[in-house]
Amino acid sequence: MTHLLAYAKWLEETDTSWWHFPAEKEKRYLFLYRSFLIREIGAGGINRRTAASRIRAIVQFYRWANTHRLISPEWPMWEDRHIGVRVSTDFGFERTILKLSTDLRIPARPAPCSIALEDNLVPVSADDQESIQAYAQQHGTEELQLFLSLGFRTGLRLGTISDPKIQTLYRATPDPNMTGFMRISVGPRAQPPVLD
């Protein structure tokens, strides 16, 4: 409903009717709204996944309205497309699921130049790392400084950083590639195990 509300507000702002589908594709309000959403993504006003969800919700609404004869457009509202999505199981079996899509679709993939981590996190810039470490040095404990330093320099997860045992540190070996750095074993097979 939130997506339909956003669409309704856009229709009011642009003074357009929701049931008008001209012959020219570029003049159809659904395509104009899609272009508006893409501009909003570019300007940082909306997330790509949110825009994709909005279009999906609006298409579902129009399918419902058409099925229940609330609208009877003379021209097609959009073009339907069948997309094959490959799915593989933990056991290595693969299958393809056919999915119905439209030419209004906004791909929910991240921008090609961005670095995507879990939960859409982005790495902290080198300048921000220095600022955070300087603040921790002034106001934090030595443990916090080491904790942050280990995280920034290795990229280890929080659980892995907080789980090493004293034996893990005693078993550290010099890193052959970086003078002054040590290597530790982490993971369930390490002795003692260091878990995430």
Short mmCIF file of N, CA, C and O in Angstrom, two decimals, residues 5-143:
data_model
loop_
_atom_site.label_atom_id
_atom_site.label_comp_id
_atom_site.label_asym_id
_atom_site.label_seq_id
_atom_site.Cartn_x
_atom_site.Cartn_y
_atom_site.Cartn_z
N LEU A 5 0.56 4.30 -2.57
CA LEU A 5 0.39 5.67 -2.09
C LEU A 5 1.41 6.60 -2.75
O LEU A 5 1.07 7.70 -3.18
N ALA A 6 2.66 6.14 -2.84
CA ALA A 6 3.70 6.96 -3.49
C ALA A 6 3.34 7.22 -4.95
O ALA A 6 3.52 8.33 -5.46
N TYR A 7 2.82 6.19 -5.63
CA TYR A 7 2.40 6.34 -7.02
C TYR A 7 1.23 7.32 -7.13
O TYR A 7 1.22 8.20 -7.99
N ALA A 8 0.26 7.19 -6.22
CA ALA A 8 -0.89 8.10 -6.23
C ALA A 8 -0.46 9.55 -6.01
O ALA A 8 -0.98 10.46 -6.67
N LYS A 9 0.49 9.76 -5.11
CA LYS A 9 1.00 11.13 -4.88
C LYS A 9 1.67 11.66 -6.14
O LYS A 9 1.51 12.83 -6.49
N TRP A 10 2.45 10.80 -6.82
CA TRP A 10 3.10 11.23 -8.06
C TRP A 10 2.05 11.59 -9.11
O TRP A 10 2.20 12.59 -9.82
N LEU A 11 0.99 10.78 -9.21
CA LEU A 11 -0.08 11.07 -10.16
C LEU A 11 -0.72 12.42 -9.86
O LEU A 11 -0.99 13.21 -10.77
N GLU A 12 -0.96 12.72 -8.58
CA GLU A 12 -1.54 14.01 -8.21
C GLU A 12 -0.61 15.17 -8.52
O GLU A 12 -1.04 16.20 -9.03
N GLU A 13 0.68 15.00 -8.20
CA GLU A 13 1.66 16.06 -8.45
C GLU A 13 1.80 16.36 -9.94
O GLU A 13 2.02 17.50 -10.33
N THR A 14 1.70 15.32 -10.77
CA THR A 14 1.86 15.51 -12.22
C THR A 14 0.52 15.72 -12.92
O THR A 14 0.48 15.88 -14.14
N ASP A 15 -0.58 15.73 -12.12
CA ASP A 15 -1.93 15.95 -12.65
C ASP A 15 -2.26 14.98 -13.80
O ASP A 15 -2.62 15.39 -14.90
N THR A 16 -2.10 13.70 -13.52
CA THR A 16 -2.37 12.67 -14.52
C THR A 16 -3.39 11.67 -13.99
O THR A 16 -3.58 11.53 -12.78
N SER A 17 -4.06 11.00 -14.90
CA SER A 17 -5.06 10.00 -14.51
C SER A 17 -4.44 8.61 -14.59
O SER A 17 -3.66 8.32 -15.49
N TRP A 18 -4.81 7.75 -13.68
CA TRP A 18 -4.18 6.43 -13.56
C TRP A 18 -4.67 5.44 -14.61
O TRP A 18 -4.09 4.39 -14.79
N TRP A 19 -5.73 5.73 -15.35
CA TRP A 19 -6.29 4.77 -16.30
C TRP A 19 -6.00 5.12 -17.76
O TRP A 19 -6.49 4.47 -18.67
N HIS A 20 -5.17 6.12 -18.01
CA HIS A 20 -4.91 6.57 -19.38
C HIS A 20 -3.69 5.84 -19.96
O HIS A 20 -2.60 5.94 -19.42
N PHE A 21 -3.88 5.13 -21.09
CA PHE A 21 -2.79 4.40 -21.73
C PHE A 21 -2.76 4.74 -23.22
O PHE A 21 -3.40 4.09 -24.04
N PRO A 22 -2.01 5.80 -23.59
CA PRO A 22 -1.94 6.18 -25.00
C PRO A 22 -1.20 5.13 -25.84
O PRO A 22 -0.53 4.25 -25.30
N ALA A 23 -1.32 5.26 -27.16
CA ALA A 23 -0.68 4.30 -28.07
C ALA A 23 0.84 4.35 -27.96
O ALA A 23 1.50 3.32 -28.01
N GLU A 24 1.39 5.56 -27.83
CA GLU A 24 2.85 5.68 -27.74
C GLU A 24 3.33 5.30 -26.35
O GLU A 24 2.90 5.87 -25.35
N LYS A 25 4.23 4.35 -26.34
CA LYS A 25 4.74 3.81 -25.08
C LYS A 25 5.37 4.89 -24.20
O LYS A 25 5.18 4.90 -22.97
N GLU A 26 6.10 5.82 -24.81
CA GLU A 26 6.81 6.85 -24.05
C GLU A 26 5.87 7.80 -23.32
O GLU A 26 6.27 8.48 -22.39
N LYS A 27 4.60 7.87 -23.75
CA LYS A 27 3.64 8.78 -23.13
C LYS A 27 2.79 8.10 -22.06
O LYS A 27 2.01 8.77 -21.38
N ARG A 28 2.94 6.79 -21.92
CA ARG A 28 2.15 6.08 -20.91
C ARG A 28 2.67 6.43 -19.53
O ARG A 28 3.87 6.46 -19.29
N TYR A 29 1.75 6.64 -18.60
CA TYR A 29 2.13 7.13 -17.27
C TYR A 29 2.96 6.13 -16.49
O TYR A 29 3.80 6.52 -15.68
N LEU A 30 2.76 4.86 -16.74
CA LEU A 30 3.59 3.86 -16.05
C LEU A 30 5.05 3.99 -16.46
O LEU A 30 5.95 3.87 -15.63
N PHE A 31 5.29 4.25 -17.73
CA PHE A 31 6.67 4.41 -18.20
C PHE A 31 7.27 5.74 -17.74
O PHE A 31 8.45 5.83 -17.43
N LEU A 32 6.43 6.77 -17.67
CA LEU A 32 6.90 8.06 -17.15
C LEU A 32 7.24 7.93 -15.66
O LEU A 32 8.23 8.48 -15.19
N TYR A 33 6.42 7.16 -14.94
CA TYR A 33 6.70 6.94 -13.52
C TYR A 33 7.98 6.12 -13.33
O TYR A 33 8.79 6.42 -12.45
N ARG A 34 8.18 5.14 -14.18
CA ARG A 34 9.41 4.35 -14.13
C ARG A 34 10.62 5.26 -14.35
O ARG A 34 11.62 5.17 -13.64
N SER A 35 10.54 6.16 -15.33
CA SER A 35 11.63 7.11 -15.59
C SER A 35 11.86 8.01 -14.38
O SER A 35 13.00 8.29 -14.01
N PHE A 36 10.77 8.43 -13.73
CA PHE A 36 10.87 9.24 -12.52
C PHE A 36 11.61 8.48 -11.43
O PHE A 36 12.50 9.02 -10.76
N LEU A 37 11.26 7.20 -11.23
CA LEU A 37 11.93 6.38 -10.21
C LEU A 37 13.42 6.22 -10.50
O LEU A 37 14.25 6.29 -9.59
N ILE A 38 13.76 6.02 -11.76
CA ILE A 38 15.17 5.86 -12.13
C ILE A 38 15.95 7.15 -11.86
O ILE A 38 17.07 7.12 -11.38
N ARG A 39 15.32 8.29 -12.14
CA ARG A 39 15.96 9.58 -11.81
C ARG A 39 16.15 9.73 -10.30
O ARG A 39 17.16 10.22 -9.83
N GLU A 40 15.15 9.29 -9.54
CA GLU A 40 15.23 9.34 -8.07
C GLU A 40 16.36 8.45 -7.55
O GLU A 40 17.04 8.81 -6.60
N ILE A 41 16.56 7.30 -8.18
CA ILE A 41 17.66 6.41 -7.78
C ILE A 41 18.99 7.14 -8.02
O ILE A 41 19.86 7.16 -7.17
N GLY A 42 19.11 7.75 -9.20
CA GLY A 42 20.33 8.47 -9.55
C GLY A 42 20.63 9.63 -8.63
O GLY A 42 21.78 9.92 -8.31
N ALA A 43 19.56 10.30 -8.16
CA ALA A 43 19.74 11.44 -7.27
C ALA A 43 19.90 11.02 -5.81
O ALA A 43 20.15 11.85 -4.95
N GLY A 44 19.75 9.73 -5.54
CA GLY A 44 19.90 9.24 -4.17
C GLY A 44 18.65 9.41 -3.33
O GLY A 44 18.67 9.23 -2.12
N GLY A 45 17.53 9.73 -3.95
CA GLY A 45 16.28 9.93 -3.22
C GLY A 45 15.56 8.65 -2.86
O GLY A 45 14.70 8.63 -1.99
N ILE A 46 15.91 7.57 -3.58
CA ILE A 46 15.25 6.29 -3.35
C ILE A 46 16.24 5.16 -3.60
O ILE A 46 17.13 5.28 -4.42
N ASN A 47 16.07 4.09 -2.89
CA ASN A 47 16.89 2.89 -3.03
C ASN A 47 16.44 2.11 -4.27
O ASN A 47 15.25 2.08 -4.59
N ARG A 48 17.37 1.47 -4.96
CA ARG A 48 17.04 0.69 -6.17
C ARG A 48 16.04 -0.42 -5.87
O ARG A 48 15.11 -0.66 -6.63
N ARG A 49 16.20 -1.11 -4.75
CA ARG A 49 15.28 -2.19 -4.39
C ARG A 49 13.88 -1.65 -4.10
O ARG A 49 12.87 -2.28 -4.43
N THR A 50 13.81 -0.49 -3.47
CA THR A 50 12.51 0.11 -3.19
C THR A 50 11.81 0.48 -4.49
O THR A 50 10.61 0.24 -4.65
N ALA A 51 12.57 1.04 -5.44
CA ALA A 51 11.99 1.40 -6.74
C ALA A 51 11.48 0.15 -7.46
O ALA A 51 10.39 0.16 -8.03
N ALA A 52 12.25 -0.94 -7.41
CA ALA A 52 11.83 -2.19 -8.05
C ALA A 52 10.56 -2.72 -7.39
O ALA A 52 9.64 -3.19 -8.06
N SER A 53 10.49 -2.62 -6.06
CA SER A 53 9.29 -3.07 -5.34
C SER A 53 8.08 -2.21 -5.70
O SER A 53 6.96 -2.71 -5.81
N ARG A 54 8.31 -0.90 -5.88
CA ARG A 54 7.21 0.00 -6.24
C ARG A 54 6.62 -0.39 -7.59
O ARG A 54 5.41 -0.48 -7.73
N ILE A 55 7.49 -0.60 -8.55
CA ILE A 55 7.00 -0.98 -9.89
C ILE A 55 6.24 -2.30 -9.82
O ILE A 55 5.17 -2.44 -10.42
N ARG A 56 6.79 -3.28 -9.08
CA ARG A 56 6.12 -4.58 -8.94
C ARG A 56 4.73 -4.41 -8.35
O ARG A 56 3.75 -5.00 -8.82
N ALA A 57 4.61 -3.60 -7.29
CA ALA A 57 3.32 -3.39 -6.63
C ALA A 57 2.32 -2.72 -7.58
O ALA A 57 1.14 -3.08 -7.62
N ILE A 58 2.80 -1.77 -8.35
CA ILE A 58 1.92 -1.05 -9.27
C ILE A 58 1.45 -1.97 -10.40
O ILE A 58 0.28 -1.97 -10.78
N VAL A 59 2.35 -2.80 -10.92
CA VAL A 59 1.98 -3.76 -11.95
C VAL A 59 0.94 -4.74 -11.40
O VAL A 59 -0.06 -5.05 -12.07
N GLN A 60 1.13 -5.21 -10.16
CA GLN A 60 0.16 -6.12 -9.55
C GLN A 60 -1.21 -5.43 -9.41
O GLN A 60 -2.24 -6.04 -9.65
N PHE A 61 -1.18 -4.16 -9.02
CA PHE A 61 -2.43 -3.41 -8.90
C PHE A 61 -3.14 -3.32 -10.26
O PHE A 61 -4.34 -3.57 -10.35
N TYR A 62 -2.41 -2.97 -11.31
CA TYR A 62 -3.02 -2.85 -12.63
C TYR A 62 -3.50 -4.20 -13.16
O TYR A 62 -4.53 -4.27 -13.83
N ARG A 63 -2.77 -5.26 -12.87
CA ARG A 63 -3.25 -6.60 -13.27
C ARG A 63 -4.59 -6.90 -12.58
O ARG A 63 -5.53 -7.39 -13.19
N TRP A 64 -4.65 -6.58 -11.28
CA TRP A 64 -5.88 -6.81 -10.52
C TRP A 64 -7.02 -5.95 -11.08
O TRP A 64 -8.14 -6.43 -11.29
N ALA A 65 -6.74 -4.66 -11.34
CA ALA A 65 -7.76 -3.75 -11.86
C ALA A 65 -8.26 -4.21 -13.23
O ALA A 65 -9.46 -4.13 -13.52
N ASN A 66 -7.37 -4.72 -14.06
CA ASN A 66 -7.75 -5.20 -15.38
C ASN A 66 -8.58 -6.48 -15.27
O ASN A 66 -9.59 -6.65 -15.97
N THR A 67 -8.19 -7.39 -14.38
CA THR A 67 -8.93 -8.65 -14.18
C THR A 67 -10.35 -8.38 -13.70
O THR A 67 -11.29 -9.05 -14.11
N HIS A 68 -10.51 -7.39 -12.82
CA HIS A 68 -11.83 -7.07 -12.26
C HIS A 68 -12.56 -6.01 -13.09
O HIS A 68 -13.56 -5.44 -12.63
N ARG A 69 -12.06 -5.73 -14.29
CA ARG A 69 -12.69 -4.82 -15.25
C ARG A 69 -12.89 -3.39 -14.71
O ARG A 69 -13.85 -2.71 -15.07
N LEU A 70 -11.97 -2.97 -13.84
CA LEU A 70 -12.02 -1.58 -13.39
C LEU A 70 -11.44 -0.67 -14.47
O LEU A 70 -11.76 0.52 -14.53
N ILE A 71 -10.57 -1.22 -15.30
CA ILE A 71 -10.02 -0.51 -16.46
C ILE A 71 -10.10 -1.43 -17.66
O ILE A 71 -10.06 -2.66 -17.52
N SER A 72 -10.21 -0.83 -18.83
CA SER A 72 -10.21 -1.60 -20.08
C SER A 72 -9.39 -0.82 -21.10
O SER A 72 -9.93 -0.16 -21.99
N PRO A 73 -8.07 -0.86 -20.96
CA PRO A 73 -7.23 -0.07 -21.88
C PRO A 73 -7.30 -0.60 -23.31
O PRO A 73 -7.37 -1.81 -23.54
N GLU A 74 -7.30 0.35 -24.27
CA GLU A 74 -7.30 -0.04 -25.68
C GLU A 74 -5.94 -0.57 -26.10
O GLU A 74 -5.84 -1.42 -26.97
N TRP A 75 -4.90 -0.04 -25.51
CA TRP A 75 -3.54 -0.42 -25.85
C TRP A 75 -2.95 -1.22 -24.70
O TRP A 75 -3.37 -1.09 -23.55
N PRO A 76 -1.95 -2.05 -24.99
CA PRO A 76 -1.32 -2.81 -23.89
C PRO A 76 -0.69 -1.85 -22.87
O PRO A 76 -0.14 -0.82 -23.23
N MET A 77 -0.79 -2.21 -21.61
CA MET A 77 -0.22 -1.36 -20.57
C MET A 77 1.30 -1.51 -20.53
O MET A 77 2.02 -0.58 -20.20
N TRP A 78 1.80 -2.70 -20.86
CA TRP A 78 3.22 -3.03 -20.88
C TRP A 78 3.38 -4.34 -21.64
O TRP A 78 2.38 -4.94 -22.04
N GLU A 79 4.61 -4.75 -21.84
CA GLU A 79 4.87 -6.05 -22.47
C GLU A 79 5.29 -7.05 -21.40
O GLU A 79 6.19 -6.76 -20.61
N ASP A 80 4.61 -8.20 -21.39
CA ASP A 80 5.01 -9.26 -20.46
C ASP A 80 6.20 -10.01 -21.03
O ASP A 80 6.31 -10.20 -22.25
N ARG A 81 7.09 -10.42 -20.14
CA ARG A 81 8.27 -11.19 -20.53
C ARG A 81 8.41 -12.37 -19.58
O ARG A 81 8.13 -12.25 -18.38
N HIS A 82 8.87 -13.49 -20.10
CA HIS A 82 9.16 -14.65 -19.26
C HIS A 82 10.67 -14.73 -19.07
O HIS A 82 11.43 -14.74 -20.04
N ILE A 83 11.09 -14.76 -17.81
CA ILE A 83 12.51 -14.81 -17.48
C ILE A 83 12.80 -16.11 -16.76
O ILE A 83 12.06 -16.50 -15.85
N GLY A 84 13.87 -16.78 -17.16
CA GLY A 84 14.30 -18.00 -16.47
C GLY A 84 15.28 -17.67 -15.37
O GLY A 84 16.30 -17.02 -15.61
N VAL A 85 14.98 -18.10 -14.15
CA VAL A 85 15.86 -17.87 -13.01
C VAL A 85 16.43 -19.21 -12.58
O VAL A 85 15.69 -20.14 -12.26
N ARG A 86 17.78 -19.31 -12.57
CA ARG A 86 18.44 -20.55 -12.15
C ARG A 86 18.53 -20.62 -10.64
O ARG A 86 18.96 -19.67 -9.99
N VAL A 87 18.14 -21.76 -10.09
CA VAL A 87 18.20 -21.98 -8.66
C VAL A 87 18.98 -23.26 -8.42
O VAL A 87 18.73 -24.28 -9.07
N SER A 88 19.95 -23.21 -7.50
CA SER A 88 20.68 -24.43 -7.18
C SER A 88 20.52 -24.73 -5.69
O SER A 88 20.44 -23.82 -4.86
N THR A 89 20.49 -26.01 -5.35
CA THR A 89 20.33 -26.43 -3.96
C THR A 89 21.70 -26.65 -3.33
O THR A 89 22.72 -26.61 -3.99
N ASP A 90 21.69 -26.91 -2.02
CA ASP A 90 22.93 -27.19 -1.30
C ASP A 90 23.59 -28.47 -1.80
O ASP A 90 24.77 -28.69 -1.59
N PHE A 91 22.81 -29.33 -2.46
CA PHE A 91 23.33 -30.61 -2.94
C PHE A 91 23.84 -30.53 -4.38
O PHE A 91 24.26 -31.52 -4.95
N GLY A 92 23.78 -29.34 -4.98
CA GLY A 92 24.32 -29.17 -6.32
C GLY A 92 23.31 -29.34 -7.44
O GLY A 92 23.65 -29.25 -8.61
N PHE A 93 22.05 -29.61 -7.12
CA PHE A 93 21.04 -29.74 -8.15
C PHE A 93 20.62 -28.35 -8.62
O PHE A 93 20.50 -27.43 -7.82
N GLU A 94 20.43 -28.22 -9.93
CA GLU A 94 20.01 -26.94 -10.49
C GLU A 94 18.70 -27.10 -11.23
O GLU A 94 18.44 -28.15 -11.83
N ARG A 95 17.89 -26.06 -11.18
CA ARG A 95 16.67 -26.03 -11.98
C ARG A 95 16.39 -24.59 -12.36
O ARG A 95 16.90 -23.66 -11.74
N THR A 96 15.57 -24.42 -13.37
CA THR A 96 15.22 -23.09 -13.84
C THR A 96 13.74 -22.85 -13.57
O THR A 96 12.90 -23.68 -13.91
N ILE A 97 13.45 -21.73 -12.94
CA ILE A 97 12.07 -21.35 -12.65
C ILE A 97 11.70 -20.21 -13.60
O ILE A 97 12.43 -19.23 -13.71
N LEU A 98 10.57 -20.36 -14.29
CA LEU A 98 10.09 -19.31 -15.18
C LEU A 98 9.34 -18.27 -14.36
O LEU A 98 8.50 -18.60 -13.54
N LYS A 99 9.68 -17.01 -14.59
CA LYS A 99 9.09 -15.91 -13.83
C LYS A 99 8.49 -14.92 -14.82
O LYS A 99 9.09 -14.63 -15.85
N LEU A 100 7.32 -14.39 -14.51
CA LEU A 100 6.68 -13.40 -15.36
C LEU A 100 7.19 -12.02 -14.98
O LEU A 100 7.20 -11.66 -13.81
N SER A 101 7.65 -11.27 -15.96
CA SER A 101 8.16 -9.93 -15.73
C SER A 101 7.57 -8.99 -16.78
O SER A 101 6.81 -9.42 -17.64
N THR A 102 7.92 -7.72 -16.70
CA THR A 102 7.43 -6.75 -17.68
C THR A 102 8.59 -5.88 -18.16
O THR A 102 9.68 -5.91 -17.58
N ASP A 103 8.32 -5.09 -19.19
CA ASP A 103 9.35 -4.16 -19.66
C ASP A 103 9.41 -2.91 -18.77
O ASP A 103 10.20 -2.01 -19.01
N LEU A 104 8.61 -2.87 -17.71
CA LEU A 104 8.68 -1.80 -16.72
C LEU A 104 9.69 -2.11 -15.62
O LEU A 104 10.04 -1.25 -14.83
N ARG A 105 10.14 -3.33 -15.59
CA ARG A 105 11.00 -3.83 -14.51
C ARG A 105 12.22 -2.93 -14.28
O ARG A 105 12.87 -2.49 -15.22
N ILE A 106 12.52 -2.69 -13.01
CA ILE A 106 13.74 -2.00 -12.61
C ILE A 106 14.61 -3.05 -11.93
O ILE A 106 14.22 -3.57 -10.88
N PRO A 107 15.74 -3.39 -12.52
CA PRO A 107 16.58 -4.42 -11.89
C PRO A 107 17.00 -3.98 -10.48
O PRO A 107 17.39 -2.84 -10.28
N ALA A 108 16.91 -4.91 -9.53
CA ALA A 108 17.25 -4.59 -8.14
C ALA A 108 18.72 -4.86 -7.84
O ALA A 108 19.11 -4.91 -6.70
N ARG A 109 19.53 -5.01 -8.86
CA ARG A 109 20.95 -5.26 -8.64
C ARG A 109 21.64 -3.96 -8.23
O ARG A 109 21.19 -2.87 -8.61
N PRO A 110 22.74 -4.06 -7.47
CA PRO A 110 23.45 -2.84 -7.08
C PRO A 110 24.15 -2.21 -8.27
O PRO A 110 24.35 -2.85 -9.29
N ALA A 111 24.52 -0.97 -8.14
CA ALA A 111 25.26 -0.28 -9.19
C ALA A 111 26.56 -1.02 -9.46
O ALA A 111 27.20 -1.52 -8.54
N PRO A 112 26.99 -1.13 -10.74
CA PRO A 112 28.15 -1.95 -11.07
C PRO A 112 29.46 -1.52 -10.41
O PRO A 112 30.31 -2.34 -10.16
N CYS A 113 29.61 -0.25 -10.07
CA CYS A 113 30.89 0.20 -9.54
C CYS A 113 30.96 0.14 -8.02
O CYS A 113 32.00 0.36 -7.44
N SER A 114 29.85 -0.17 -7.35
CA SER A 114 29.88 -0.16 -5.90
C SER A 114 30.34 -1.50 -5.35
O SER A 114 30.20 -2.53 -5.99
N ILE A 115 30.90 -1.46 -4.15
CA ILE A 115 31.32 -2.67 -3.47
C ILE A 115 30.19 -3.05 -2.53
O ILE A 115 29.83 -2.29 -1.65
N ALA A 116 29.61 -4.23 -2.70
CA ALA A 116 28.49 -4.63 -1.87
C ALA A 116 28.94 -5.69 -0.88
O ALA A 116 29.57 -6.67 -1.25
N LEU A 117 28.65 -5.47 0.38
CA LEU A 117 28.94 -6.43 1.42
C LEU A 117 27.61 -6.91 1.99
O LEU A 117 26.55 -6.57 1.49
N GLU A 118 27.66 -7.68 3.06
CA GLU A 118 26.43 -8.18 3.67
C GLU A 118 25.54 -7.04 4.10
O GLU A 118 26.00 -6.02 4.60
N ASP A 119 24.23 -7.24 3.94
CA ASP A 119 23.22 -6.28 4.36
C ASP A 119 23.45 -4.88 3.78
O ASP A 119 23.15 -3.87 4.41
N ASN A 120 24.03 -4.82 2.57
CA ASN A 120 24.27 -3.56 1.85
C ASN A 120 25.20 -2.60 2.59
O ASN A 120 25.12 -1.40 2.44
N LEU A 121 26.07 -3.15 3.42
CA LEU A 121 27.07 -2.32 4.08
C LEU A 121 28.11 -1.89 3.07
O LEU A 121 28.34 -2.57 2.08
N VAL A 122 28.76 -0.78 3.32
CA VAL A 122 29.86 -0.35 2.47
C VAL A 122 31.10 -0.18 3.33
O VAL A 122 31.00 0.15 4.52
N PRO A 123 32.29 -0.40 2.77
CA PRO A 123 33.50 -0.26 3.58
C PRO A 123 33.70 1.18 4.06
O PRO A 123 33.27 2.13 3.42
N VAL A 124 34.35 1.30 5.19
CA VAL A 124 34.68 2.62 5.72
C VAL A 124 35.88 3.14 4.93
O VAL A 124 36.84 2.41 4.70
N SER A 125 35.83 4.40 4.50
CA SER A 125 36.93 4.96 3.72
C SER A 125 38.20 5.05 4.58
O SER A 125 38.13 5.05 5.82
N ALA A 126 39.36 5.17 3.93
CA ALA A 126 40.64 5.24 4.64
C ALA A 126 40.68 6.46 5.57
O ALA A 126 41.18 6.38 6.69
N ASP A 127 40.13 7.59 5.11
CA ASP A 127 40.10 8.80 5.95
C ASP A 127 39.24 8.59 7.19
O ASP A 127 39.62 8.99 8.30
N ASP A 128 38.07 7.95 6.99
CA ASP A 128 37.19 7.69 8.13
C ASP A 128 37.83 6.69 9.10
O ASP A 128 37.66 6.82 10.31
N GLN A 129 38.56 5.72 8.57
CA GLN A 129 39.25 4.76 9.45
C GLN A 129 40.23 5.48 10.36
O GLN A 129 40.28 5.23 11.56
N GLU A 130 40.99 6.40 9.78
CA GLU A 130 41.97 7.16 10.57
C GLU A 130 41.27 8.00 11.64
O GLU A 130 41.72 8.06 12.78
N SER A 131 40.14 8.62 11.27
CA SER A 131 39.39 9.44 12.23
C SER A 131 38.84 8.59 13.37
O SER A 131 38.92 8.97 14.54
N ILE A 132 38.29 7.43 13.03
CA ILE A 132 37.73 6.53 14.04
C ILE A 132 38.82 6.05 14.98
O ILE A 132 38.66 6.05 16.20
N GLN A 133 39.98 5.66 14.41
CA GLN A 133 41.07 5.17 15.24
C GLN A 133 41.66 6.29 16.12
O GLN A 133 42.01 6.05 17.27
N ALA A 134 41.73 7.49 15.60
CA ALA A 134 42.23 8.62 16.40
C ALA A 134 41.29 8.90 17.56
O ALA A 134 41.73 9.14 18.69
N TYR A 135 39.98 8.83 17.30
CA TYR A 135 38.99 9.06 18.35
C TYR A 135 39.09 7.96 19.42
O TYR A 135 39.06 8.24 20.62
N ALA A 136 39.22 6.70 18.96
CA ALA A 136 39.34 5.58 19.89
C ALA A 136 40.62 5.70 20.73
O ALA A 136 40.63 5.35 21.91
N GLN A 137 41.68 6.20 20.13
CA GLN A 137 42.94 6.36 20.85
C GLN A 137 42.81 7.42 21.95
O GLN A 137 43.34 7.27 23.04
N GLN A 138 42.06 8.47 21.65
CA GLN A 138 41.88 9.56 22.61
C GLN A 138 40.88 9.20 23.71
O GLN A 138 41.09 9.51 24.87
N HIS A 139 39.78 8.54 23.32
CA HIS A 139 38.67 8.35 24.26
C HIS A 139 38.40 6.89 24.64
O HIS A 139 37.58 6.64 25.53
N GLY A 140 39.01 5.95 23.95
CA GLY A 140 38.70 4.55 24.19
C GLY A 140 39.79 3.82 24.93
O GLY A 140 40.80 4.39 25.34
N THR A 141 39.59 2.53 25.08
CA THR A 141 40.57 1.68 25.75
C THR A 141 41.56 1.12 24.74
O THR A 141 41.31 1.16 23.52
N GLU A 142 42.64 0.55 25.23
CA GLU A 142 43.63 -0.07 24.35
C GLU A 142 43.01 -1.26 23.61
O GLU A 142 43.29 -1.48 22.43
N GLU A 143 42.13 -2.00 24.30
CA GLU A 143 41.47 -3.15 23.67
C GLU A 143 40.62 -2.70 22.48
O GLU A 143 40.61 -3.34 21.43
#
